[in-house]
Coordinates of C-alpha atoms and ligand atoms in Angstrom, one line a residue:
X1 CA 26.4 3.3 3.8
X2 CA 25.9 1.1 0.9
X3 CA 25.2 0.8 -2.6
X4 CA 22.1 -1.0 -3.8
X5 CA 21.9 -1.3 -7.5
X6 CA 19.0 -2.4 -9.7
X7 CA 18.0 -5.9 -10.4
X8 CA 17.5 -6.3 -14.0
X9 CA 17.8 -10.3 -16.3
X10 CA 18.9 -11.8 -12.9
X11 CA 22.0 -9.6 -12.3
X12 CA 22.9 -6.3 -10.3
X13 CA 23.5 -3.6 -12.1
X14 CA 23.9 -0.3 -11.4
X15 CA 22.1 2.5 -13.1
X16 CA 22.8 3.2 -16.9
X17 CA 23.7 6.9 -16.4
X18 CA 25.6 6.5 -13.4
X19 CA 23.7 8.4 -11.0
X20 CA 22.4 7.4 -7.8
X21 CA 19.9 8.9 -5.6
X22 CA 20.2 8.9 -1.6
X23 CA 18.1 7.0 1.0
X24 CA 17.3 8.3 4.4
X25 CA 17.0 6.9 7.3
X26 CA 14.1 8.8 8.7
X27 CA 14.8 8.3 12.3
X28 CA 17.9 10.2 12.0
X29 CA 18.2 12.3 8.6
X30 CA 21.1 10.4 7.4
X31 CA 21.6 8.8 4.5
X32 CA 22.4 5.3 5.1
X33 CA 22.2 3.7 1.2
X34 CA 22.4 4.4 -2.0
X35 CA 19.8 3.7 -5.1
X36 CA 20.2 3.6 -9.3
X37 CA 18.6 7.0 -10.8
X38 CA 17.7 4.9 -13.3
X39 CA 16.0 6.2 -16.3
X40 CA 14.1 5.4 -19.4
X41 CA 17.6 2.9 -21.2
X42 CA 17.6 1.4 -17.7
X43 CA 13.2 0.5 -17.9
X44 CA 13.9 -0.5 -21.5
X45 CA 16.6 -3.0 -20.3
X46 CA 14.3 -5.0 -17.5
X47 CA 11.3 -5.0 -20.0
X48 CA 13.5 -6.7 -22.7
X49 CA 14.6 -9.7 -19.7
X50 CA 10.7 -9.5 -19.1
X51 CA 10.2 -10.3 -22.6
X52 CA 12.5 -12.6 -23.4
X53 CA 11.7 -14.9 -20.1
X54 CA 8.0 -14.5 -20.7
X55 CA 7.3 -17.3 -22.7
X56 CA 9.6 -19.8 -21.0
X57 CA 7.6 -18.6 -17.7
X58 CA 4.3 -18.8 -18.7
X59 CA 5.0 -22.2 -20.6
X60 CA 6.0 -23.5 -17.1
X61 CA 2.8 -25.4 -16.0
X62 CA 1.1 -23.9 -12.8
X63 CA 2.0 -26.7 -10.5
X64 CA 5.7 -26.0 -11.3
X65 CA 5.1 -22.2 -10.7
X66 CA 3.1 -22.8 -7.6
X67 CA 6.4 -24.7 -6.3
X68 CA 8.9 -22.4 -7.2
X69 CA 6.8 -19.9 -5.4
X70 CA 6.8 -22.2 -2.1
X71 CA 10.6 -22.0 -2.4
X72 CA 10.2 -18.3 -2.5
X73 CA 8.2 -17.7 0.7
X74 CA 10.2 -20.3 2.5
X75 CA 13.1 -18.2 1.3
X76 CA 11.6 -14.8 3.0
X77 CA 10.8 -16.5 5.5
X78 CA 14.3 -17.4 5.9
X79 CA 16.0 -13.9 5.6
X80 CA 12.8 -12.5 7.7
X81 CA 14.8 -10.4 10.1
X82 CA 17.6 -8.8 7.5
X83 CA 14.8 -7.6 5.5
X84 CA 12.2 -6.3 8.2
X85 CA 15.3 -4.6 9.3
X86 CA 16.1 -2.9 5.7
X87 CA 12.1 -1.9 5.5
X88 CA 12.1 -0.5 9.1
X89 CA 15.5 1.4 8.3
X90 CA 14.3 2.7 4.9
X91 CA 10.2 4.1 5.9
X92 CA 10.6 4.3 9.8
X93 CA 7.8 1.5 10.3
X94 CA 7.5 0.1 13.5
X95 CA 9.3 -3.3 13.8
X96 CA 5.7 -4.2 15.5
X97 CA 4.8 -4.0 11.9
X98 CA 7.7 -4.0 10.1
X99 CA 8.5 -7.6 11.0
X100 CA 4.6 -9.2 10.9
X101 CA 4.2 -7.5 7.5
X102 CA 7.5 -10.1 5.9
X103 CA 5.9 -12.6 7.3
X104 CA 2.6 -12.0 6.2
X105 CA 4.3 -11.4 2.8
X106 CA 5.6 -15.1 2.3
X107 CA 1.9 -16.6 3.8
X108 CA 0.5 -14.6 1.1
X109 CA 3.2 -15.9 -1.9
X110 CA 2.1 -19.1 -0.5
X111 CA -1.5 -18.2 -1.2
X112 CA -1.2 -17.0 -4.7
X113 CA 1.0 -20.3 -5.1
X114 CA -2.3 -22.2 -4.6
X115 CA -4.5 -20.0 -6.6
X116 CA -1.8 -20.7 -9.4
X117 CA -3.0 -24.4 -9.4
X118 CA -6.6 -23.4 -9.4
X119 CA -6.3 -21.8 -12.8
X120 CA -9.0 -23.8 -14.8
X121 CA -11.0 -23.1 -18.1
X122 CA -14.8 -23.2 -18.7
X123 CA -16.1 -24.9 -21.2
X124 CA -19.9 -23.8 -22.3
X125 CA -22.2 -25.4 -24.4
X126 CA -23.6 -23.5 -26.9
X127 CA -24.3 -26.1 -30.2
X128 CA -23.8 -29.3 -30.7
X129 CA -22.1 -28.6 -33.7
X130 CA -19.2 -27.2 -31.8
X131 CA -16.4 -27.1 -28.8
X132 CA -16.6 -23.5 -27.7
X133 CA -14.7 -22.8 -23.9
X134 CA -12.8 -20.1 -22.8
X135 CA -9.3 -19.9 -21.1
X136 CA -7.3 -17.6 -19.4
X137 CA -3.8 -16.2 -19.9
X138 CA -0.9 -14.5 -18.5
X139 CA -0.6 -10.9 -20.2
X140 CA 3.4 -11.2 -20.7
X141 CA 5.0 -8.0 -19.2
X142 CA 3.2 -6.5 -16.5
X143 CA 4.6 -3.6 -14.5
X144 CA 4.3 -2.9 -10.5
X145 CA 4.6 0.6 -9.0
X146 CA 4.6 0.8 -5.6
X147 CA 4.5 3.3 -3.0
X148 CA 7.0 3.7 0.2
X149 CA 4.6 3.3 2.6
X150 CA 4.5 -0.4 2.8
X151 CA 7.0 -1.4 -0.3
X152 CA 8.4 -4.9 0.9
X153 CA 4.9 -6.5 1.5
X154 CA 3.4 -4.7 -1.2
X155 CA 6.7 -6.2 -3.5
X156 CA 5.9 -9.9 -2.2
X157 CA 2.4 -9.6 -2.6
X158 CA 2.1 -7.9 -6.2
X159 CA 4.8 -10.1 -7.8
X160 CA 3.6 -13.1 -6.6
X161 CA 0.4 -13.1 -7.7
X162 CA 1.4 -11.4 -11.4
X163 CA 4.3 -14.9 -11.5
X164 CA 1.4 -17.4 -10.3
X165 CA -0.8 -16.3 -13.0
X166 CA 1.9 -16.7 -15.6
X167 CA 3.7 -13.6 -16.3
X168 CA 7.4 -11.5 -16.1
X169 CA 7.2 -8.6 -14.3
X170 CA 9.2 -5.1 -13.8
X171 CA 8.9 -3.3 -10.7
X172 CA 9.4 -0.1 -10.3
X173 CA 10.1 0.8 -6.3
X174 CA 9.5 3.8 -4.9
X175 CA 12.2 6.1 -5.0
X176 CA 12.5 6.9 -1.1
X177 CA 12.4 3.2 0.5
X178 CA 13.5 1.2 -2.7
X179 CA 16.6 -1.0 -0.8
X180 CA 14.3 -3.8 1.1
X181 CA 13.0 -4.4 -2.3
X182 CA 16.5 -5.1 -3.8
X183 CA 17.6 -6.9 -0.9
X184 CA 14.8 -9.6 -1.5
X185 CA 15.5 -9.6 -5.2
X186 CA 18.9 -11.9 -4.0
X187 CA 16.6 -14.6 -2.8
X188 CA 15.0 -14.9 -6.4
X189 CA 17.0 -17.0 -8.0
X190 CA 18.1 -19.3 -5.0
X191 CA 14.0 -20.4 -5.3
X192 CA 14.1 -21.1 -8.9
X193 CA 12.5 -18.3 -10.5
X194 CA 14.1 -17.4 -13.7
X195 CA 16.2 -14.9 -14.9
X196 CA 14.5 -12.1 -16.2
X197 CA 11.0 -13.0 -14.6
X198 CA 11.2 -10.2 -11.8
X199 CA 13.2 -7.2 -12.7
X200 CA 13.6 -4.1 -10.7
X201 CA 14.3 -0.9 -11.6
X202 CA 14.2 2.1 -9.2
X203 CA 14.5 5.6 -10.2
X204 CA 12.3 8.8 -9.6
X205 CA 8.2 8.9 -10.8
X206 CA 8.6 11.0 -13.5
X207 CA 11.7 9.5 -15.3
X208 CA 11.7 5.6 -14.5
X209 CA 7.9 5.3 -13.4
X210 CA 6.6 6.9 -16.6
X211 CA 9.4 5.1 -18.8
X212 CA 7.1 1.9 -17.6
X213 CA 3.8 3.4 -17.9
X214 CA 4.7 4.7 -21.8
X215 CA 6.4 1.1 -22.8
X216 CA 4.7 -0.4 -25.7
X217 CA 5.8 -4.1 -24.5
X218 CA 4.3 -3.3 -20.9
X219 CA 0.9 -4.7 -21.4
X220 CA -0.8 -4.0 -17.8
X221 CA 0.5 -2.1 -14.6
X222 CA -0.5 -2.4 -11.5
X223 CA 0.1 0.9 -9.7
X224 CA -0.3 1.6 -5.7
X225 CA 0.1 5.5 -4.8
X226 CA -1.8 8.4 -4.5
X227 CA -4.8 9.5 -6.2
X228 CA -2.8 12.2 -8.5
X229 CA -0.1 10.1 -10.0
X230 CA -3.1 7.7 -10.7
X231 CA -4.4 10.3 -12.7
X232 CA -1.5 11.0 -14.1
X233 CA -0.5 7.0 -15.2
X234 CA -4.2 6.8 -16.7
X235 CA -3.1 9.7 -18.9
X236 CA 0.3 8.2 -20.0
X237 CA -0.5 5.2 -20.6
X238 CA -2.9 5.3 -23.5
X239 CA 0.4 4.8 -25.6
X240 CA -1.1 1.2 -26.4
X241 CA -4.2 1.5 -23.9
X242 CA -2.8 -0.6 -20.9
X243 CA -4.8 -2.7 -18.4
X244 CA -4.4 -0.2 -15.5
X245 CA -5.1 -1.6 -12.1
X246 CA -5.3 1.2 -9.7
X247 CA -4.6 1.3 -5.7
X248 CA -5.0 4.6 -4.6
X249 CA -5.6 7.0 -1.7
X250 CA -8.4 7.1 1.0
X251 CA -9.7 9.5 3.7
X252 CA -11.2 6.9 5.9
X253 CA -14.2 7.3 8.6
X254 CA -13.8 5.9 12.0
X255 CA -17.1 5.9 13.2
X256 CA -18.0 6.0 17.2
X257 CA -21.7 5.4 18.3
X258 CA -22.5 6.3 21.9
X259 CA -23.5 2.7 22.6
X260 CA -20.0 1.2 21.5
X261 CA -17.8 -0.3 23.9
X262 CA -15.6 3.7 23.6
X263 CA -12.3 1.7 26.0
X264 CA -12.3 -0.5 22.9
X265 CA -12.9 1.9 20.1
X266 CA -10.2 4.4 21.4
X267 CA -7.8 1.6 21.4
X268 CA -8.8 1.2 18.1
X269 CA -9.6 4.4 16.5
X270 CA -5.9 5.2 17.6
X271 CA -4.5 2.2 16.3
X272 CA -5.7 3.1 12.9
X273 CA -3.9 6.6 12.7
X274 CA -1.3 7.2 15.1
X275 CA 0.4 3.8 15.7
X276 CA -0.8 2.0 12.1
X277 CA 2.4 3.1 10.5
X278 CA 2.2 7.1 12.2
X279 CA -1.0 7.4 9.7
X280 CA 1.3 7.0 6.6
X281 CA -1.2 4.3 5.6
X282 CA -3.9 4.2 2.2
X283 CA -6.4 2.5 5.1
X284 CA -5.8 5.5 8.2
X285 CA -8.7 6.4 9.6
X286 CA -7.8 9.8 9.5
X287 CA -11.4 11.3 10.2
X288 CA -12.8 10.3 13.4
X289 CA -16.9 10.7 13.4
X290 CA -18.3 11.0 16.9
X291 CA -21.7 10.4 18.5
X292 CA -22.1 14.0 20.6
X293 CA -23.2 12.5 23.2
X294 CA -20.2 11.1 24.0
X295 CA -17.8 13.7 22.3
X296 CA -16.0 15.3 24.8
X297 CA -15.6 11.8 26.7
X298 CA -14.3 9.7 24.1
X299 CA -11.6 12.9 23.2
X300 CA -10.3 12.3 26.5
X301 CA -10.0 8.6 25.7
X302 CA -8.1 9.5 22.5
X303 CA -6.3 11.7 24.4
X304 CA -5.1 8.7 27.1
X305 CA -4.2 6.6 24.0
X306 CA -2.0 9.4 22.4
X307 CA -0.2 9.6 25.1
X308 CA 0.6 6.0 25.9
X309 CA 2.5 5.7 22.6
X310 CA 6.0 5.6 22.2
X311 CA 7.9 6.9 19.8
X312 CA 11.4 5.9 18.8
X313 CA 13.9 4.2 16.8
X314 CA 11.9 1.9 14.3
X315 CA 14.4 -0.8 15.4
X316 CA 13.6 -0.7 19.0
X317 CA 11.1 -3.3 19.7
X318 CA 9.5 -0.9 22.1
X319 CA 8.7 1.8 19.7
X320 CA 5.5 1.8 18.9
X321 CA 4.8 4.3 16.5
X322 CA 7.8 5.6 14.0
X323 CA 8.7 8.6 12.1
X324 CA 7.1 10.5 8.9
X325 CA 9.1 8.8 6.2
X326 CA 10.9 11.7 4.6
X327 CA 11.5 14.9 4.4
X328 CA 9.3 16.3 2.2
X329 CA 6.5 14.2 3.5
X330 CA 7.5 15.7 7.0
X331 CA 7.1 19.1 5.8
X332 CA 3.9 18.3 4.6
X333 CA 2.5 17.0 7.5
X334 CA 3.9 20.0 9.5
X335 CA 2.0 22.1 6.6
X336 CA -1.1 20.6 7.6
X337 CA -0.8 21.1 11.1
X338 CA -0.8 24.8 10.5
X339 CA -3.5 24.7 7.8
X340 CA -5.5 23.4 10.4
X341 CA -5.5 25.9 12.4
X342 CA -5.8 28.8 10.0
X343 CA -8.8 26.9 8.7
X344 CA -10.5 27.3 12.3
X345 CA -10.1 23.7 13.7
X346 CA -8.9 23.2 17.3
X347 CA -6.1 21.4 18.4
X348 CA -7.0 19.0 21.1
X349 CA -3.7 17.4 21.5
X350 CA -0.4 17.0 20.1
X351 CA 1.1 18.8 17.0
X352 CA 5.0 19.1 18.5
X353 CA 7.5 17.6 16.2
X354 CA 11.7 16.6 15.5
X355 CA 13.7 18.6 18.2
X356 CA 10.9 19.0 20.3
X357 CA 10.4 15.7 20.8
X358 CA 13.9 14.5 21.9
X359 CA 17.0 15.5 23.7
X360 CA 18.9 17.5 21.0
X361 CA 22.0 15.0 21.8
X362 CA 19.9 11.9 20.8
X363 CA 20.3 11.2 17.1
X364 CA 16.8 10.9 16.7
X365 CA 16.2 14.8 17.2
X366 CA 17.2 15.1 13.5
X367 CA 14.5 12.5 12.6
X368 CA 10.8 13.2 11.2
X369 CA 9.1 12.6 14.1
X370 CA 5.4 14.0 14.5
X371 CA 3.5 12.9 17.8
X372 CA -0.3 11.8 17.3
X373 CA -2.2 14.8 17.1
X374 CA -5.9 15.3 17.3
X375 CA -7.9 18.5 16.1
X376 CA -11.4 19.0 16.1
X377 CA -14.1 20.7 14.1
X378 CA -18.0 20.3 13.3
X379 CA -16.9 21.7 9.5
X380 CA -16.2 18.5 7.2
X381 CA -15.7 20.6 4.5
X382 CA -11.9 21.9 5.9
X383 CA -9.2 21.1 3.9
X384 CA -8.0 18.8 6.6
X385 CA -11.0 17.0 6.8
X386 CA -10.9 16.5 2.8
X387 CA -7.2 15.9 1.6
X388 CA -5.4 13.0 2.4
X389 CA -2.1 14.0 5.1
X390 CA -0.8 10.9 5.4
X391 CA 1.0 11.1 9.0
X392 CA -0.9 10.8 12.0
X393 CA -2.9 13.6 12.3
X394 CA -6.5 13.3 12.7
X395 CA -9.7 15.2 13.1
X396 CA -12.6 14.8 14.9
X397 CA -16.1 15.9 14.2
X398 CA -19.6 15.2 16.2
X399 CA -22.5 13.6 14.8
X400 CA -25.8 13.5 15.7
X401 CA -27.8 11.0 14.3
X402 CA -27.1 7.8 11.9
X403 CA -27.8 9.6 8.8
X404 CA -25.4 12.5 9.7
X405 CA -23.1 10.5 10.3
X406 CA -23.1 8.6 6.8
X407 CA -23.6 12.2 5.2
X408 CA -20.5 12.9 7.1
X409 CA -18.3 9.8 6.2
X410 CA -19.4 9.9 2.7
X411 CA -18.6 13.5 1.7
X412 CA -15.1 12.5 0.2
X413 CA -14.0 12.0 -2.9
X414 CA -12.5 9.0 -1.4
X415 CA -13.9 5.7 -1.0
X416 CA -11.3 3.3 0.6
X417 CA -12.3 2.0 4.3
X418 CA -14.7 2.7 6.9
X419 CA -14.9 1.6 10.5
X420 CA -17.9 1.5 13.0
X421 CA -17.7 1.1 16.5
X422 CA -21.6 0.0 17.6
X423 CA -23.2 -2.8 19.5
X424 CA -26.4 -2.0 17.7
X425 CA -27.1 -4.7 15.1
X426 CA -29.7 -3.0 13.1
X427 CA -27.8 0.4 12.6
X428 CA -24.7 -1.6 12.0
X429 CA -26.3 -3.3 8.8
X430 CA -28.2 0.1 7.9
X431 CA -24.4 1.9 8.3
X432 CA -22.9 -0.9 6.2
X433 CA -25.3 -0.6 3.2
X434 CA -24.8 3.0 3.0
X435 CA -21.4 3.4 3.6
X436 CA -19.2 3.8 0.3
X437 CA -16.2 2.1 0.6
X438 CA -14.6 -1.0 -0.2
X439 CA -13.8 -2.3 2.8
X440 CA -16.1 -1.4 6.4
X441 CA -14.7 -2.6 10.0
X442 CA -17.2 -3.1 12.4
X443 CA -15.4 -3.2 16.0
X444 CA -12.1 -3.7 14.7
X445 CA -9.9 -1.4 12.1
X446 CA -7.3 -1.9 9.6
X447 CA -7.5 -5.3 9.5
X448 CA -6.1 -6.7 6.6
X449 CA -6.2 -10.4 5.3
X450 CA -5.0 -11.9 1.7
X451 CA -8.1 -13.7 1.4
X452 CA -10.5 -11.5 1.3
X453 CA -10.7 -8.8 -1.3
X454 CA -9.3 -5.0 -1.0
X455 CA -9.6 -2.1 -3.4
X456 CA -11.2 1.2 -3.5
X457 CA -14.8 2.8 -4.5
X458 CA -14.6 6.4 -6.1
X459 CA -11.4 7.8 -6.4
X460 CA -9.8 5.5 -4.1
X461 CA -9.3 2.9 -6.8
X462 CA -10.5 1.0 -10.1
X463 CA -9.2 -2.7 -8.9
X464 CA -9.8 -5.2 -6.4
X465 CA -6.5 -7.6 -5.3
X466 CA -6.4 -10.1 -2.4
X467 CA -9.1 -12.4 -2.1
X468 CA -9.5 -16.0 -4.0
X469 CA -10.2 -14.6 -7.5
X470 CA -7.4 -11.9 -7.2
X471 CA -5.4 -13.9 -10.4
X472 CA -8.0 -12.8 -12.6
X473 CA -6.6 -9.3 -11.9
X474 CA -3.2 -10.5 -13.9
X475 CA -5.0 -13.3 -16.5
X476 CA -6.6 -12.2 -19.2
X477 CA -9.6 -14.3 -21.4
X478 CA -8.9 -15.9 -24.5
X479 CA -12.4 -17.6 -26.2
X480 CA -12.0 -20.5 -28.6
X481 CA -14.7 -21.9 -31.1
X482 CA -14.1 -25.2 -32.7
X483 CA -16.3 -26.0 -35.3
X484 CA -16.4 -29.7 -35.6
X485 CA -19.9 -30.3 -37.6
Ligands
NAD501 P1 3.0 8.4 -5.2 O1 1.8 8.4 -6.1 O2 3.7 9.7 -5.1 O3 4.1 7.3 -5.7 C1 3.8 5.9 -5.8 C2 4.7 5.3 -6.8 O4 4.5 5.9 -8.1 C3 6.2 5.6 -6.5 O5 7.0 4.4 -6.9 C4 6.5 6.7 -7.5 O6 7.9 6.8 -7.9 C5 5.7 6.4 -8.7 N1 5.3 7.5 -9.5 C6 5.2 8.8 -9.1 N2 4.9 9.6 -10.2 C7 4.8 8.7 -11.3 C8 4.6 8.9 -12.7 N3 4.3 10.1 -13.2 N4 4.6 7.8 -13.5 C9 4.8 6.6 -13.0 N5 5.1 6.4 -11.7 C10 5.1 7.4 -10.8 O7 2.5 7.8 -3.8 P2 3.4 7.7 -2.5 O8 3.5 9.0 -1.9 O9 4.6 6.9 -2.8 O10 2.4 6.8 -1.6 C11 1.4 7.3 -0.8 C12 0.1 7.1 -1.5 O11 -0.2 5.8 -1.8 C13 -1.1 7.6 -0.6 O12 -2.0 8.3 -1.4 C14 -1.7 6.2 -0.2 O13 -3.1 6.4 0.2 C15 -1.5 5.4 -1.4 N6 -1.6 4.0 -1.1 C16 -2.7 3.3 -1.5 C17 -2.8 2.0 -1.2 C18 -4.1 1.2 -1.7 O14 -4.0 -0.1 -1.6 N7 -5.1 1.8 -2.1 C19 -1.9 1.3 -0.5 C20 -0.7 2.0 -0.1 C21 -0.6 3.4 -0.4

């Protein structure tokens, strides 16, 4: 058990009020560590470092930055194992993830530390008469919510690309896996970034998360969650009309043509719900469209998959899918696995859970565990085939022809990924023009790469990161006219 306070003008402190909030380790139900409850005095506090440092910090030229940021990745590269570990501990991801996602973390601040020396201006002619170009520049305070499916690498990423561009930023973790967060925050000032140039402040949504979103010195924020408290963030923050950047939630299509190779696609169709993070991912691919041709053939292969997972202790390297990360998250899952079946859908496999999954003397009979579970349905209009579940829980539903199948995997409010398991190069390029989302896998899923952009169409987002112009997401333009006659 121990205490992890919040990070706030290079120090730890612990929470203004006093109060702390419990972290569980989902594998068991115990609590393990202890965050700050920290509230709106304790968000006022990290935005005033933010402001203070912000000047000195975007006055440090980009090559400077872009080194300091080296130091930081080598630096989580470094302490790789203690904070996989934390993660793991904290959200029940697999250390098959767990530990690839810290390391993809410090390749990406490396990234964004050589996008930071690419920041140029543009000059444009427009009269003799005068020197008119435009440049870009850090906001100053930007705030980062982040969600607790994924927090560490979603930490690294986001806060290296806001410091490469130029500005301080406050992050606000979330409130159920907030401690592999502060554990990186005492690498910070070992690599040179200055105090008060990453602050973090944990607490819940509604106290500490809104304190951000309503701060008048918090000029952008870049939020990761789900598609209500997106909604929610737009509303509050029109206290001086932020620059809102949202990530938000998805309801992806995994779709399986007859003429696919279906040994590959079920290793992949499962991969992107039941062992990618137990389906507690923005990216699952939590509807599975089928040719019906090959329906009840490729269940069976789902089926095979399902049951060749392991589940376990996060820690274990050979666990390879974890538990639901936390209570309440586990209760919703378990909610949807008897909504489905009031709504009519059949259970194909799976849908046992906690004690029934382990010898009651293990310790991990008092975890969240939920074991990959399949239903199946021809109705895309169920509730489970429309609201986002987040644990791994899919359905499946035939299709007969390429346009059903895009009317199927487009009726979502949704719009995040898409996958496509075909050999057929013509339907592939027909599916890809049609399909709305913003990122399509064809014979792969979930692949995710810093170089190449990811956000959401529809209501999965307003914001594209990653990719070699993701500074311009934290840079805003400044236009200059000289006359000189
Ligand atoms: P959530 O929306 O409940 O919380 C996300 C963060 O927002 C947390 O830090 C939380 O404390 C904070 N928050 C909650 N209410 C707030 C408020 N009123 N004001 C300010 N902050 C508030 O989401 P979650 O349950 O933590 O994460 C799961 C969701 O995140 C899923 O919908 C998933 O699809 C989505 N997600 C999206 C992406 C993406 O890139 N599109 C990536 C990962 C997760």
């Amino acid at each position: 058990m121990s205490d992890h306070p919040h990070y706030i003008d290079g120090e730890f402190r612990p929470a203004r009020g006093g109060q702390w909030l419990d972290s569980v380790n989902p594998a068991t139900g115990e609590v393990w560590a202890r965050i700050p409850a920290g509230e709106a005095f304790d968000v006022h506090d990290a935005v005033a470092a933010a402001r203070a440092a912000a000047p000195g910090w975007a006055a440090t030229p980009p090559m400077e930055r872009a080194a300091i940021l080296r130091s930081w990745a080598r630096s989580v590269r470094d302490h790789a194992e203690e904070l996989w570990r934390l993660d793991a501990t904290d959200n029940g991801r697999a250390s098959t993830e767990a530990r690839p996602a810290v390391l993809g973390g410090a390749a990406q601040i490396e990234f964004h530390a050589g996008l930071a020396e690419t920041i140029t201006a543009e000059t444009v002619s427009i009269s003799p008469a005068a020197h008119t170009y435009s440049v870009r520049e850090p906001f100053g305070v930007v705030g980062v919510i982040i969600p607790w499916n994924a927090p560490l690498a979603m930490f690294l990423a986001k806060v290296s690309a806001a410091l490469a561009a130029g500005n301080t930023v406050v992050v606000k973790p979330p409130e159920r896996a907030s401690v592999s967060i502060l554990a990186a925050a005492r690498h910070l000032s070992e690599a040179g970034i200055p105090r008060g140039a990453v602050n973090i402040v944990c607490g819940e949504g509604a106290t500490a998360g809104e304190a951000l979103v309503e701060h008048r010195d918090v000029a952008k924020i870049s939020f990761t969650g789900s598609t209500a408290t997106g909604r929610r963030i737009t509303q509050r923050s029109v206290t001086n009309l932020k620059v809102l950047g949202l990530e938000l939630g998805g309801k992806s299509p995994n779709i399986v043509f007859a003429d696919a190779d279906l040994e590959a696609a079920a290793a992949g169709v499962a991969a992107g719900i039941f062992t990618g993070s137990a389906g507690q991912a923005c990216i699952a691919g939590s509807r599975i469209l089928i040719e019906d041709s090959i329906f009840d053939e490729f269940v069976e292969r789902l089926r095979g998959q399902a049951a060749a997972i392991r589940l376990g202790d996060p820690l274990d390297p050979e666990t390879t899918m974890g538990p639901v990360a936390f209570d309440t998250q586990y209760d919703k899952v378990r909610g949807y696995l008897d909504l489905a079946e009031a709504e009519g859908a059949r259970r194909v496999f799976g849908g046992r859970c906690g004690k029934e999954l382990f010898d009651p003397a293990s310790p991990l009979a008092g975890g969240y565990f939920v074991e990959p579970t399949l239903f199946a349905t021809p109705d895309n209009r169920l509730r489970v085939c429309q609201e986002e579940i987040f644990g791994p829980v899919a359905v499946a539903l035939p299709f007969s022809s390429d346009s059903h199948a895009l009317d199927l995997a487009n009726d979502t409010v949704y719009g995040l990924a898409a996958g496509l398991w075909t050999n057929d190069l013509s339907r592939t390029h027909r599916m890809i023009a049609g399909l709305r989302a913003g990122t399509v896998w064809v014979n792969t899923y979930r692949r995710l790469h810093w170089a190449l952009p990811f956000g959401g169409q529809k209501e999965s987002g307003n914001r594209t990161s990653n990719g070699p112009h993701t500074l311009d997401e934290w840079l805003e333009h400044k236009s200059v006219w000289i006359e000189h006659g």
